[in-house]
Coordinates of C-alpha atoms in Angstrom, one line a residue:
M27 CA 19.2 -17.0 21.7
T28 CA 20.1 -17.4 18.1
L29 CA 22.4 -14.7 16.7
I30 CA 21.0 -13.3 13.4
T31 CA 23.4 -11.5 11.2
L32 CA 22.3 -9.3 8.3
T33 CA 24.4 -7.8 5.6
P34 CA 24.1 -4.0 6.0
P35 CA 22.0 -2.4 3.3
S36 CA 24.1 -0.8 0.5
H37 CA 22.3 2.6 0.9
T38 CA 23.5 2.9 4.5
H39 CA 27.3 2.6 3.9
G40 CA 30.0 3.1 1.4
A41 CA 30.0 5.2 -1.8
V42 CA 26.7 6.1 -3.4
S43 CA 26.7 5.9 -7.2
R44 CA 25.4 8.8 -9.3
W45 CA 22.6 6.4 -10.4
Q46 CA 21.5 6.2 -6.8
R47 CA 22.3 9.7 -5.8
Y48 CA 19.8 11.2 -8.3
E49 CA 17.3 8.4 -7.7
A50 CA 17.5 7.5 -11.4
P51 CA 15.5 4.2 -11.2
T52 CA 12.6 5.9 -9.4
L53 CA 12.6 9.0 -11.6
L54 CA 12.6 6.8 -14.7
L55 CA 9.8 4.7 -13.3
A56 CA 7.7 7.8 -12.5
V57 CA 8.1 9.1 -16.1
L58 CA 7.1 5.8 -17.6
L59 CA 4.2 5.5 -15.1
Y60 CA 2.7 8.9 -16.0
A61 CA 3.2 8.3 -19.7
A62 CA 1.5 4.9 -19.5
W63 CA -1.4 6.3 -17.5
A64 CA -1.9 9.1 -20.0
A65 CA -1.7 6.7 -23.0
L66 CA -4.1 4.2 -21.4
V67 CA -6.7 6.9 -20.5
N68 CA -6.4 8.4 -24.0
W69 CA -6.8 5.2 -25.9
H70 CA -9.1 3.5 -23.4
D71 CA -11.8 2.9 -26.0
T72 CA -9.5 0.8 -28.2
L73 CA -8.9 -1.9 -25.5
P74 CA -11.1 -4.8 -24.5
A75 CA -12.8 -4.1 -21.2
P76 CA -11.0 -6.9 -19.2
L77 CA -7.6 -5.7 -20.4
L78 CA -8.4 -2.1 -19.6
F79 CA -9.5 -3.3 -16.1
L80 CA -6.2 -5.1 -15.5
L81 CA -4.0 -2.4 -16.9
G82 CA -5.9 0.4 -15.3
G83 CA -5.7 -1.3 -11.9
Y84 CA -2.0 -2.1 -12.4
I85 CA -1.1 1.5 -13.2
G86 CA -3.3 2.9 -10.4
Q87 CA -1.7 0.6 -7.8
L88 CA 1.8 1.2 -9.1
H89 CA 1.2 5.0 -8.6
F90 CA 0.1 4.2 -5.0
S91 CA 3.3 2.2 -4.5
L92 CA 5.3 5.2 -5.9
Q93 CA 3.6 7.5 -3.3
H94 CA 4.5 5.0 -0.6
E95 CA 8.1 5.0 -1.9
A96 CA 8.2 8.8 -1.5
I97 CA 7.1 8.6 2.1
H98 CA 10.1 6.4 3.0
A99 CA 12.9 6.5 0.5
M100 CA 14.1 8.9 -2.3
R101 CA 16.3 10.5 0.4
H102 CA 18.8 11.9 -2.1
I103 CA 16.4 14.4 -3.5
P104 CA 14.6 17.3 -1.6
K105 CA 11.3 16.6 0.1
A106 CA 9.5 19.2 -2.1
V107 CA 10.7 17.3 -5.2
R108 CA 9.6 13.9 -3.7
W109 CA 6.2 15.3 -3.0
A110 CA 5.8 16.9 -6.4
L111 CA 6.8 13.7 -8.1
V112 CA 4.0 11.7 -6.6
W113 CA 1.4 14.4 -5.9
P114 CA -0.8 14.1 -9.0
P115 CA -3.9 12.2 -7.5
L116 CA -4.4 9.6 -10.2
N117 CA -6.6 7.6 -7.8
L118 CA -8.6 10.7 -7.0
W119 CA -9.9 9.8 -3.5
L120 CA -6.9 10.0 -1.1
P121 CA -5.0 13.2 -0.6
Y122 CA -1.3 12.4 -0.4
P123 CA -0.6 14.4 2.9
L124 CA -3.3 12.3 4.7
F125 CA -1.8 9.1 3.3
H126 CA 1.6 10.3 4.4
S127 CA 0.6 11.0 8.0
S128 CA -1.5 7.9 8.5
H129 CA 1.1 5.5 7.0
S130 CA 3.9 7.1 9.0
R131 CA 2.1 6.3 12.3
H132 CA 1.8 2.7 11.1
H133 CA 5.6 2.4 11.1
V134 CA 5.9 2.4 14.9
N135 CA 6.8 -1.3 14.9
F136 CA 6.0 -1.8 18.5
H137 CA 2.4 -0.9 17.8
L138 CA 1.9 -3.1 14.8
T139 CA -1.5 -4.8 14.8
H140 CA -2.7 -2.7 17.7
P141 CA -6.4 -2.1 17.0
Q142 CA -6.3 1.6 18.0
K143 CA -2.6 2.6 17.6
D144 CA -1.8 0.9 14.3
T145 CA -3.6 2.9 11.5
E146 CA -3.5 -0.2 9.2
S147 CA -4.5 -2.9 11.7
I148 CA -7.2 -5.4 10.6
F149 CA -7.7 -6.5 14.2
H150 CA -10.5 -5.3 16.6
S151 CA -10.3 -5.1 20.4
A152 CA -12.4 -7.4 22.5
A153 CA -14.2 -4.4 24.0
A154 CA -15.1 -3.0 20.5
W155 CA -16.2 -6.5 19.3
G156 CA -18.6 -6.8 22.2
T157 CA -20.4 -3.7 20.9
Y158 CA -20.9 -4.9 17.3
G159 CA -24.2 -6.1 16.1
A160 CA -24.6 -9.4 14.1
L161 CA -24.4 -7.7 10.7
R162 CA -21.1 -5.9 11.5
R163 CA -19.6 -9.0 13.0
S164 CA -20.5 -10.9 9.8
V165 CA -18.9 -8.3 7.6
V166 CA -15.7 -8.2 9.7
L167 CA -15.5 -12.0 9.6
A168 CA -16.1 -12.1 5.9
N169 CA -13.3 -9.4 5.5
Q170 CA -10.8 -12.0 6.7
T171 CA -11.3 -13.9 3.4
L172 CA -9.4 -12.8 0.3
A173 CA -12.4 -12.8 -1.9
F174 CA -14.4 -10.4 0.3
R175 CA -11.3 -8.3 1.0
M176 CA -10.6 -7.7 -2.7
V177 CA -14.1 -7.4 -4.0
V178 CA -16.1 -5.6 -1.2
E179 CA -13.5 -4.1 1.2
P180 CA -12.4 -1.3 -1.3
W181 CA -15.9 0.2 -1.1
L182 CA -16.0 -0.2 2.7
R183 CA -12.6 1.5 3.0
L184 CA -13.6 4.3 0.8
G185 CA -16.9 4.8 2.7
K186 CA -15.1 4.7 6.1
F187 CA -12.5 7.2 5.0
L188 CA -14.9 9.7 3.5
G189 CA -17.3 9.3 6.4
S190 CA -14.5 10.0 8.9
E191 CA -13.5 13.2 7.0
I192 CA -17.2 14.4 6.8
R193 CA -17.7 13.8 10.5
R194 CA -14.5 15.8 11.2
L195 CA -16.0 18.8 9.3
V196 CA -19.4 18.4 11.0
A197 CA -17.7 18.5 14.4
G198 CA -16.1 21.8 13.5
N199 CA -12.6 20.4 13.0
F200 CA -11.2 22.1 9.9
S201 CA -7.6 20.9 10.3
H202 CA -7.8 19.0 7.0
A203 CA -9.6 21.8 5.1
L204 CA -6.5 23.2 3.3
I205 CA -5.4 19.6 2.4
W206 CA -8.7 19.0 0.8
L207 CA -8.7 22.3 -1.0
A208 CA -5.3 21.6 -2.5
H209 CA -6.5 18.1 -3.3
A210 CA -9.6 19.4 -5.1
M211 CA -7.4 21.8 -7.2
S212 CA -5.1 18.9 -8.0
I213 CA -7.8 16.5 -9.2
L214 CA -9.3 19.1 -11.5
P215 CA -6.7 18.7 -14.3
I216 CA -6.9 14.9 -13.9
I217 CA -10.7 15.0 -14.4
L218 CA -10.4 17.5 -17.3
Y219 CA -7.9 15.2 -19.0
V220 CA -10.0 12.1 -18.4
T221 CA -13.4 13.5 -19.4
K222 CA -12.7 16.3 -21.9
I223 CA -9.5 15.2 -23.7
A224 CA -9.8 11.4 -23.5
G225 CA -13.6 11.4 -23.6
M226 CA -13.8 8.9 -20.7
S227 CA -16.7 9.2 -18.2
L228 CA -15.8 9.4 -14.5
V229 CA -17.9 6.3 -13.8
D230 CA -15.8 4.3 -16.3
Y231 CA -12.6 5.8 -14.9
A232 CA -13.6 4.7 -11.4
F233 CA -14.5 1.2 -12.6
Y234 CA -11.4 0.6 -14.8
F235 CA -8.8 2.4 -12.8
L236 CA -9.8 3.2 -9.2
Y237 CA -11.6 0.0 -8.2
P238 CA -9.1 -2.5 -9.6
S239 CA -6.2 -0.5 -8.1
M240 CA -7.8 -0.7 -4.7
M241 CA -8.4 -4.5 -5.3
L242 CA -4.7 -5.0 -5.9
G243 CA -3.9 -2.9 -2.9
A244 CA -6.1 -5.1 -0.8
L245 CA -4.3 -8.2 -2.2
R246 CA -1.0 -6.8 -1.1
S247 CA -2.1 -5.9 2.4
F248 CA -4.2 -9.0 3.0
T249 CA -1.7 -10.8 5.0
E250 CA 1.1 -8.3 5.7
H251 CA 0.7 -8.4 9.5
R252 CA -0.2 -10.8 12.2
W253 CA 0.1 -10.8 15.9
G254 CA 3.5 -12.0 17.3
E255 CA 5.4 -11.4 20.6
S256 CA 8.3 -9.8 18.6
P257 CA 7.5 -6.9 16.3
H258 CA 9.6 -8.6 13.6
E259 CA 7.3 -11.7 13.8
R260 CA 4.4 -9.5 12.9
V261 CA 5.6 -8.7 9.4
A262 CA 5.3 -11.1 6.4
I263 CA 7.4 -11.8 3.4
V264 CA 5.6 -12.8 0.2
E265 CA 8.2 -13.9 -2.3
S266 CA 6.3 -13.3 -5.5
N267 CA 7.4 -12.8 -9.2
A268 CA 8.7 -9.7 -10.9
L269 CA 5.3 -8.6 -12.1
F270 CA 4.0 -8.3 -8.6
G271 CA 7.3 -7.2 -7.3
L272 CA 7.3 -4.2 -9.6
L273 CA 3.6 -3.5 -8.9
Y274 CA 4.3 -3.2 -5.2
L275 CA 7.9 -1.9 -5.6
Y276 CA 8.9 -5.0 -3.6
N277 CA 6.9 -4.0 -0.6
N278 CA 5.7 -7.6 -0.8
L279 CA 9.0 -8.4 0.9
H280 CA 7.4 -6.5 3.7
H281 CA 9.6 -7.6 6.6
V282 CA 12.6 -6.0 4.8
H283 CA 10.7 -2.8 4.4
H284 CA 9.8 -2.6 8.1
R285 CA 13.4 -3.3 9.1
F286 CA 14.9 -0.8 6.7
P287 CA 12.1 1.6 5.7
T288 CA 14.3 4.0 3.8
M289 CA 15.8 1.3 1.6
P290 CA 15.0 2.1 -2.1
W291 CA 12.7 -0.3 -3.8
Y292 CA 15.3 -1.4 -6.3
E293 CA 17.7 -2.6 -3.5
I294 CA 15.1 -4.6 -1.6
P295 CA 15.2 -7.8 -3.7
G296 CA 19.0 -8.1 -3.6
H297 CA 19.1 -7.5 0.2
F298 CA 16.5 -10.2 0.6
R299 CA 18.4 -12.7 -1.5
S300 CA 21.6 -11.9 0.5
N301 CA 19.9 -12.3 3.9
R302 CA 17.1 -14.7 3.1
A303 CA 17.7 -17.2 5.9
A304 CA 18.4 -14.5 8.6
L305 CA 15.3 -12.5 7.6
L306 CA 13.0 -15.6 7.7
A307 CA 14.4 -16.6 11.1
A308 CA 13.8 -13.1 12.4
N309 CA 10.1 -13.0 11.3
G310 CA 9.4 -16.5 12.5
N311 CA 9.1 -17.8 9.0
F312 CA 6.0 -15.7 8.4
Y313 CA 6.3 -16.4 4.7
Y314 CA 4.4 -17.2 1.5
R315 CA 5.7 -18.3 -1.8
G316 CA 3.4 -16.0 -3.7
Y317 CA 0.0 -14.5 -4.0
G318 CA -1.3 -17.7 -5.7
Q319 CA -0.5 -19.6 -2.5
I320 CA -2.4 -17.0 -0.5
A321 CA -5.4 -17.2 -2.8
R322 CA -5.5 -21.0 -2.7
R323 CA -5.5 -21.0 1.1
Y324 CA -7.6 -18.0 2.0
L325 CA -9.9 -17.1 -1.0
L326 CA -13.0 -18.2 1.0
R327 CA -11.4 -19.2 4.3
P328 CA -10.7 -16.7 7.1
I329 CA -7.0 -16.0 7.6
F330 CA -7.1 -14.5 11.1
K331 CA -9.6 -14.2 14.0
P332 CA -10.6 -10.6 13.9
V333 CA -10.4 -10.0 17.7
H334 CA -6.8 -9.2 18.7
P335 CA -5.4 -11.9 21.0
L336 CA -3.6 -9.4 23.3
W337 CA -4.7 -5.8 22.8

């Protein structure tokens, strides 16, 4: 067996700088993010539609990345402050507590890719596959291509999520009722700012902010996980540029995140550079040079077989 040695993450040992203790990089990022969102919404009608689509999607996905950061890191500030920092539902559709609980279950590394136990698995069990009709099988197969995943899957994901919540209510399960009440109260100021102050319709906001942000989220998650005997071999590394690194808060270096989930986003690139060979050996070289390489390979070609090879 090959011995793999990793340099310990800086946040787990030694003195912590004041910069780190008060989470200054993340707090500064949050201030800039909300300011950029407010400005973009307010002056939306001065920008060309393609640019607004790109910038709106970037800001929306960056906020989602910030919420993800609050689930795992920012451990030097109280939980209430972490939650308050990322609570504003700029993307409208997903209550933060539901995202928090679902994503936390995903981080049981032994269950990664399990069709039932991994909340973010794109695989299906053989038993479930046998019950699907021709149309559903076609959709599932198409969803293994990047083009379909980015363009169509956001709507499927939204419909599946809302349908699940509605069925929960119809069945008499009101365990999420208070979460949705708080969410409704939280999106009201967002909607008022967008529609009354900025004069932007909700349809335009959905098209220029929500939809492209979900497209970018689908790009990030497209090939994060595969089946492998070792949990480490199930987690990819996409070594992209700084633009995408910031967008995903370096969650594109996903194997690092699953090994050290509490590591702050601004420490991940340095840790990867210091331990590049060991990390790639540990994850079986499940690696891509960037999202351009992924697009060239899998834009119209399926990346995985949708039926899980084991579970």
